[in-house]
Amino acid sequence: MMRQASPAAQQELDAWLLWPALALLLFGLVMVYSASIATAEGSRFTGFQSAYFLIRHGVFLAIGLILGAMAFQIPLRIWQQASPWLFVASFLLLLVVLVPHLGRSVNGAQRWLPLGPVSLQPSELTKLFVVLYAADYTTRKLADMDSFRRGFVPMAVVMLLVGGLLLKEPDFGAFVVIVCIAVGILFLGGINARLFSALVLVLLVGFVILIWVSPYRRERIFGFMDPWQDSYGRGYQLSHALIAFGRGEWLGVGLGASVEKLFYLPEAHTDFLLAVIAEELGFLGVATVIGLFAIIVQRSFVIGRQALTLDRLYAGLVAQGIGIWIGVQAFINMGVNMGLLPTKGLTLPLMSFGGSGIVANCVALAILARVDYENRLLMRGGPV
């Protein structure tokens, strides 16, 4: 039976987790509006309405917060029981999105399922469900973590199947994030050190092969290494992102005053939102965003460690898995924007425009808050 969180207990939730998360969500709402005004006003698709993306992002954010509040009421044991079925559901959605005339293709990538006025991106939900499933798998297979056949192979097969579907879309960025989540949770769950080392080596070789056999991925790598060599071709996005960072300097050119968002920088309100932040708010704005993400990741590992000390292995791995997810995706997005990593189609968690991503992030943070809440109940001697 579900146990409702009392007002007193809710006041004891980790403020260092909730306030930075809320700050990023609201800051993202402001920056999405700022980055998307020109695109919205110049597009027939949006009806030439400047607030088109602001309104949609606000609706997605409200839905995410409502679903997050609902998810917080569900005990972790229920999430654990449901995790295999949720993972199967996400796998089926990844299959459905590849079916001709069912999945929607944008810029050559078939990643979305049209649902009336909105679209569902299954890969975003898959990230959350992989966290829940990998934590449940590790908890069930704890005694077999030293075994290659019983501990490693089943998870590897499952990840290969999911990875194959993601690469078929293609969504290489989501594939990298999901692999990092699964590997990170296996590592935290105590997988054999030799198996883990072999796994990392195999993954590195696999990534190199995947990049080499794909012409468009090779082009992105070469464009990343020297974007100015072909600044109007393969290096176009990165060169304009770097120009945005250069214009921002220490304090930025002012909120709303970005030039790069005026049809120079593609995907300014999604993948390259950080570049707009850098141009308008400068080093100070970027450092603030990085600091807020660092606090959330740090708190997720602290909450996870508290759960582990209370013998709550599943809850602890879920909390730390969410930290890995948010940390890895934020790191990749920031690295791409700054020219430290090759260009990938990954949004900035909690901030970039995108309904499925925002909803999945809000639900994940609600589950993390639930882990913290149950930790506090147990430390006070109460039932979960």
XYZ file of N, CA and C in Angstrom, residues 166-273:
324
model
N 18.594 1.881 -31.134
C 18.945 3.302 -31.086
C 19.823 3.694 -32.267
N 20.742 2.823 -32.642
C 21.607 3.132 -33.781
C 20.848 3.073 -35.095
N 19.748 2.317 -35.113
C 18.925 2.232 -36.313
C 18.173 3.542 -36.552
N 17.910 4.312 -35.476
C 17.093 5.532 -35.648
C 17.733 6.587 -36.564
N 18.963 7.020 -36.497
C 19.982 6.709 -35.501
C 19.970 7.734 -34.365
N 20.389 7.281 -33.158
C 20.518 8.156 -32.003
C 21.749 7.715 -31.216
N 22.908 8.028 -31.766
C 24.165 7.588 -31.168
C 24.376 8.222 -29.798
N 23.923 9.464 -29.630
C 24.088 10.139 -28.347
C 23.345 9.435 -27.230
N 22.076 9.070 -27.480
C 21.298 8.344 -26.472
C 21.928 6.988 -26.179
N 22.472 6.335 -27.221
C 23.140 5.053 -27.034
C 24.327 5.193 -26.077
N 25.129 6.231 -26.253
C 26.281 6.452 -25.381
C 25.829 6.678 -23.945
N 24.800 7.514 -23.746
C 24.312 7.802 -22.393
C 23.786 6.535 -21.722
N 23.006 5.736 -22.455
C 22.413 4.526 -21.886
C 23.488 3.503 -21.540
N 24.495 3.369 -22.384
C 25.607 2.454 -22.075
C 26.333 2.925 -20.821
N 26.568 4.221 -20.693
C 27.233 4.759 -19.500
C 26.419 4.486 -18.240
N 25.093 4.619 -18.339
C 24.224 4.334 -17.187
C 24.359 2.878 -16.772
N 24.211 1.957 -17.738
C 24.251 0.525 -17.427
C 25.613 0.114 -16.872
N 26.683 0.557 -17.523
C 28.034 0.207 -17.077
C 28.315 0.807 -15.704
N 27.890 2.060 -15.506
C 28.114 2.706 -14.211
C 27.415 1.991 -13.077
N 26.181 1.560 -13.289
C 25.440 0.857 -12.237
C 26.055 -0.512 -11.977
N 26.488 -1.212 -13.025
C 27.174 -2.494 -12.824
C 28.452 -2.297 -12.011
N 29.191 -1.251 -12.302
C 30.421 -0.960 -11.559
C 30.118 -0.677 -10.090
N 29.119 0.173 -9.852
C 28.747 0.499 -8.474
C 28.181 -0.719 -7.747
N 27.600 -1.657 -8.510
C 27.050 -2.872 -7.910
C 28.086 -3.920 -7.596
N 29.349 -3.667 -7.976
C 30.421 -4.572 -7.577
C 30.824 -5.588 -8.622
N 30.674 -5.249 -9.924
C 31.100 -6.177 -10.956
C 32.600 -6.435 -10.845
N 33.018 -7.642 -11.205
C 34.416 -8.030 -11.142
C 35.294 -7.013 -11.886
N 36.424 -6.635 -11.262
C 37.282 -5.595 -11.828
C 37.816 -5.984 -13.204
N 38.188 -7.258 -13.379
C 38.703 -7.690 -14.680
C 37.612 -7.646 -15.747
N 36.386 -8.060 -15.365
C 35.276 -7.979 -16.303
C 34.989 -6.529 -16.683
N 35.052 -5.654 -15.690
C 34.777 -4.242 -15.950
C 35.831 -3.651 -16.884
N 37.099 -3.971 -16.663
C 38.172 -3.471 -17.518
C 38.005 -3.976 -18.950
N 37.667 -5.278 -19.076
C 37.454 -5.853 -20.406
C 36.261 -5.191 -21.087
N 35.223 -4.909 -20.305
C 34.024 -4.273 -20.847
C 34.343 -2.886 -21.377
N 35.084 -2.097 -20.607
C 35.458 -0.748 -21.040
C 36.277 -0.811 -22.328
N 37.213 -1.762 -22.395
C 38.043 -1.903 -23.593
C 37.186 -2.257 -24.816
N 36.266 -3.206 -24.633
C 35.388 -3.609 -25.728
C 34.520 -2.435 -26.191
N 34.008 -1.656 -25.233
C 33.172 -0.510 -25.575
C 33.954 0.532 -26.359
N 35.186 0.793 -25.950
C 36.009 1.769 -26.660
C 36.264 1.323 -28.098
N 36.605 0.044 -28.256
C 36.830 -0.486 -29.605
C 35.537 -0.411 -30.423
N 34.407 -0.768 -29.774
C 33.120 -0.724 -30.458
C 32.750 0.668 -30.912
N 32.993 1.680 -30.055
C 32.686 3.052 -30.428
C 33.532 3.500 -31.628
N 34.814 3.120 -31.621
C 35.692 3.489 -32.735
C 35.186 2.860 -34.032
N 34.774 1.594 -33.962
C 34.267 0.904 -35.157
C 32.981 1.565 -35.656
N 32.058 1.862 -34.715
C 30.795 2.489 -35.098
C 31.014 3.838 -35.772
N 31.997 4.569 -35.294
C 32.293 5.874 -35.885
C 32.946 5.701 -37.259
N 33.859 4.734 -37.354
C 34.619 4.577 -38.590
C 33.764 4.065 -39.754
N 32.820 3.176 -39.459
C 32.014 2.590 -40.537
C 30.866 3.496 -40.963
N 30.661 4.600 -40.235
C 29.567 5.515 -40.559
C 30.135 6.808 -41.124
N 29.905 7.091 -42.404
C 30.480 8.301 -43.014
C 30.081 9.590 -42.297
N 28.796 9.694 -41.891
C 28.373 10.966 -41.287
C 28.998 11.155 -39.901
N 29.260 10.020 -39.186
C 29.937 10.144 -37.890
C 31.403 10.527 -38.081
N 32.040 9.976 -39.119
C 33.424 10.354 -39.412
C 33.504 11.838 -39.743
N 32.521 12.319 -40.495
C 32.510 13.732 -40.849
C 32.410 14.606 -39.600
N 31.603 14.179 -38.646
C 31.452 14.960 -37.411
C 32.752 14.976 -36.611
N 33.469 13.845 -36.600
C 34.737 13.785 -35.883
C 35.732 14.749 -36.520
N 35.853 14.699 -37.862
C 36.798 15.579 -38.533
C 36.386 17.046 -38.390
N 35.083 17.304 -38.426
C 34.607 18.668 -38.227
C 34.890 19.169 -36.828
N 34.824 18.288 -35.844
C 35.109 18.643 -34.456
C 36.590 18.974 -34.266
N 37.460 18.240 -34.949
C 38.894 18.450 -34.788
C 39.346 19.794 -35.337
N 38.710 20.263 -36.411
C 39.058 21.568 -36.973
C 37.814 22.164 -37.638
N 36.921 22.762 -36.856
C 35.664 23.280 -37.423
C 35.879 24.408 -38.420
N 36.997 25.125 -38.326
C 37.218 26.268 -39.202
C 37.687 25.830 -40.600
N 38.096 24.570 -40.732
C 38.517 24.076 -42.038
C 37.349 24.049 -43.029
N 36.162 23.780 -42.503
C 34.947 23.772 -43.334
C 33.827 24.410 -42.515
N 33.988 25.691 -42.245
C 33.066 26.386 -41.334
C 31.676 26.574 -41.909
N 31.515 26.371 -43.239
C 30.189 26.469 -43.845
C 29.592 25.098 -44.144
N 30.320 24.046 -43.750
C 29.857 22.678 -43.971
C 29.794 21.908 -42.677
N 30.687 20.896 -42.550
C 30.631 20.009 -41.388
C 30.988 20.705 -40.077
N 31.681 21.835 -40.139
C 32.032 22.552 -38.915
C 31.130 23.728 -38.614
N 29.986 23.823 -39.315
C 29.140 25.011 -39.201
C 28.603 25.210 -37.780
N 27.984 24.159 -37.227
C 27.384 24.300 -35.894
C 28.422 24.667 -34.850
N 29.529 23.921 -34.839
C 30.538 24.150 -33.814
C 31.190 25.517 -33.967
N 31.461 25.940 -35.188
C 32.102 27.243 -35.378
C 31.221 28.365 -34.841
N 29.919 28.284 -35.063
C 29.026 29.338 -34.561
C 28.833 29.235 -33.045
N 28.890 28.027 -32.514
C 28.833 27.880 -31.054
C 30.057 28.532 -30.417
N 31.226 28.325 -31.026
C 32.451 28.923 -30.490
C 32.423 30.441 -30.624
N 31.836 30.943 -31.701
C 31.685 32.395 -31.847
C 30.804 32.942 -30.717
N 29.730 32.201 -30.384
C 28.839 32.628 -29.296
C 29.592 32.686 -27.965
N 30.409 31.671 -27.706
C 31.203 31.679 -26.468
C 32.184 32.843 -26.470
N 32.793 33.104 -27.629
C 33.747 34.197 -27.699
C 33.105 35.554 -27.492
N 31.913 35.746 -28.017
C 31.223 37.032 -27.860
C 30.783 37.266 -26.424
N 30.497 36.179 -25.695
C 29.969 36.333 -24.340
C 30.974 36.848 -23.340
N 32.231 36.493 -23.520
C 33.298 36.882 -22.596
C 32.895 36.596 -21.142
N 33.103 37.531 -20.225
C 32.880 37.257 -18.800
C 31.410 37.380 -18.391
N 30.735 38.444 -18.825
C 29.378 38.712 -18.342
C 28.328 38.671 -19.440
N 28.709 38.416 -20.674
C 27.750 38.281 -21.752
C 27.336 39.600 -22.372
N 26.595 39.499 -23.459
C 26.123 40.695 -24.165
C 24.759 41.141 -23.659
N 24.175 40.396 -22.726
C 22.877 40.758 -22.172
C 21.792 39.768 -22.560
N 20.875 39.518 -21.644
C 19.780 38.585 -21.889
C 18.932 39.052 -23.075
N 18.784 38.167 -24.055
C 17.997 38.479 -25.239
C 18.790 39.110 -26.366
N 20.064 39.441 -26.137
C 20.855 40.189 -27.128
C 21.746 39.309 -27.994
N 21.574 38.006 -27.953
C 22.393 37.106 -28.759
C 22.199 37.364 -30.251
N 23.294 37.335 -30.983
C 23.245 37.450 -32.436
C 23.212 36.069 -33.074
N 23.932 35.116 -32.488
C 24.041 33.779 -33.067
C 22.692 33.058 -33.151
N 21.761 33.382 -32.269
C 20.451 32.726 -32.307
C 19.588 33.228 -33.464
N 20.039 34.277 -34.138
C 19.281 34.857 -35.252
C 19.580 34.087 -36.532
N 19.250 32.802 -36.518
C 19.358 31.903 -37.677
C 20.795 31.551 -38.066
N 21.767 31.896 -37.215
C 23.143 31.470 -37.471
C 23.435 30.123 -36.804
N 23.038 29.992 -35.549
C 23.324 28.787 -34.772
C 22.131 27.831 -34.852
N 22.279 26.690 -35.526
C 21.161 25.730 -35.612
C 20.844 25.132 -34.245
N 19.584 24.784 -34.038
C 19.135 24.140 -32.795
C 19.507 24.961 -31.562
N 19.353 26.264 -31.647
C 19.773 27.132 -30.542
C 18.976 26.865 -29.267
N 17.707 26.466 -29.383
C 16.881 26.259 -28.193
C 16.888 24.807 -27.717
N 17.620 23.934 -28.415
C 17.685 22.524 -28.007
C 19.133 22.134 -27.710
N 19.838 21.606 -28.718
C 21.180 21.075 -28.486
C 22.203 22.143 -28.113
N 22.040 23.371 -28.627
C 23.058 24.401 -28.411
C 22.550 25.542 -27.528
N 21.699 25.202 -26.584
C 21.194 26.220 -25.651
C 22.323 26.818 -24.814
